[in-house]
Amino acid sequence: MKLQDTLELYVKAAVKALFQSELESVEFQATRKEFAGDITVVVFPMLRVVKGNPAVIGEQIGQYLEDNVDLVKGYNVVKGFLNVEIEDSYYVDFFNTIKDQNTYGFIKDKDNKAVMVEYSSPNTNKPLHLGHVRNVLLGYSVAEILKASGKNVYKTQIINDRGIHICKSMLAWQRFGNGETPESTGLKGDKLVGNYYVEFDKAYKKEITELVSQGQSEEEAKKNTPILLEAQEMLRQWEAGDKDVVALWEKMNGWVYDGFEETYKAIGVDFDKYYYESQTYLLGKEFIAEGLKTGVFEQDPDGSVWCDLTEDGLDRKIVLRADGTAVYMTQDIGTAIQRIKDYPDVGGMVYTVGNEQDYHFKVLFLILQKLGFDWAKNLYHLSYGMVDLPSGKMKSREGTVVDADDLIQEMADTAEDISKELGKLDDYSEDEKKVLYKTIGLGALKYYILKVDPKKRILFDPKESIDFQGNTGPFIQYTYARIQSILRKSNLNDDVSLITATALSINFDEVSLHEKEKQLIKQLEQFPEVIQNAAEQHSPALVANYTYDLVKDFNSFYQNVSILGADSEHEKVFRVALSKSVGQTIKNAFSVLGIDVPERM
């Protein structure tokens, strides 16, 4: 049982004994650093059931706890705040229960209902870019955090492999490609197809200019360019199953999928199941037809189908065009239903999609509820802000996107430059250096993005992210490596039984915890709750910033307390064991963020 839970029982007992009153709950907060104490009881909420001066009430409860509760060492009251000091033995007993747990903070017992987490979900007309990177890192980390919290999790994505966007790339390749392939050009397939998306846009803009010069308005010209009309016709041919169009679509999408896989592998994320819009939009059409019969949807005179959500505070949403072709909502309805068919144990889903789609998901979730699906109440949109660069926003049509592969390489190169400046890798082989540069570079990128609340917009600066001081991935990785160095020098790292036996045999009548040791254990105690809170809030930022706080506490401990030069063997072994637990917790925390930690730096 956590300290807070234990203490709550005793505070309730104190109030009952002293004031013959029942408290429903007790409010706690961390004790402010300028006051003595390990945990603070907030007295003011008790005034609803206990009448009197809050400072006097705090004194009476504090004295009761000191007299009757073994783990309470002392107390002080500041206005309406009761600061409680806890016996060192409590923290040592707690530490002894966790110090050999390699999965400390994680729950193994799985809930009956699984969660499906969707992330990435790219279009097949361009490579992944910086915006996708935030999406992928967020979704993967939330999936790992949910797993660590005790959920059964499936990772998935929906690949937007149909629609006008891919037809634009296909048509441009037909017109300008001269039979180019990834093999003939040496380009990754997603980059090659993305180049033709840019080529389409250039030709499209040129034709707009020509039509405007002939007397059309710009709005008319945008709709009437021959190249756009041809792309729209290609989409109709694809939906009609035209053999040649489908064959070209399969070939170019295949190039893109191969390119995506390379990027996912480089960034260190994976998926359990892929869904394709081309396979799910038809199921969406089926349920729209059913919904028409039951009154969930309505058909306009032009043949288009809508869902009227005005009574729910939203508006009318189109779900099928007048010509019968699908819209995004169509395939999203079909995809959600297909996922539950494939995974009947799924009780909820998390959609990792940018905040520009907030309204879309409100509508989707409401439509699925109106169609009668109970699980639709457990759908969550993990909405996140965009990523900007110091140079400004990215535009994929104009080819000014920060490519994900280039970004990963730039991070490794920046890590290499900084590491060389620091001169810490003289005894590494070239292969070891290459692996370490990538570990540091990716760690910097992932941490910089994940430490920010998902809802906030990010200004990403690669050089700022790779700093060996401050709230950065490399600073935390460096601290982990420092701990591993301590363990190696102690000659105790492989002898768990020695650490365990010695730590357990410390006589606390003779040895008390240093304040820095106690602070570290208090911080370690919070980790399981941080994981649960991060899962509940779908926020890797809670884990990232907890880890930074833990590392700051460890470095303060390292600077103020001698570990290997301790006065006694008991103290040395205890401090090595404590360092080891901190290192393991850093590793566990970073694992759910998708970040590797190096043994040496």
XYZ file of C-alpha atoms in Angstrom, residues 10-11 14-15 18-19 23 41 43 46 56-66 75 82:
23
model
C -4.663 6.844 10.030
C -5.833 10.446 9.474
C -7.556 10.353 14.084
C -10.510 12.537 13.052
C -10.630 13.217 18.193
C -13.762 14.790 16.744
C -13.972 11.970 6.609
C -2.098 16.811 4.979
C -6.618 20.526 6.793
C -11.872 18.878 6.744
C -5.341 23.803 15.982
C -7.019 20.880 14.218
C -3.733 20.160 12.422
C -1.837 20.165 15.747
C -4.298 17.720 17.308
C -4.189 15.331 14.334
C -0.388 15.581 14.146
C -0.004 14.716 17.838
C -2.399 11.784 17.461
C -0.385 10.418 14.513
C 2.938 10.817 16.360
C 5.108 16.775 12.500
C 0.049 19.498 8.568
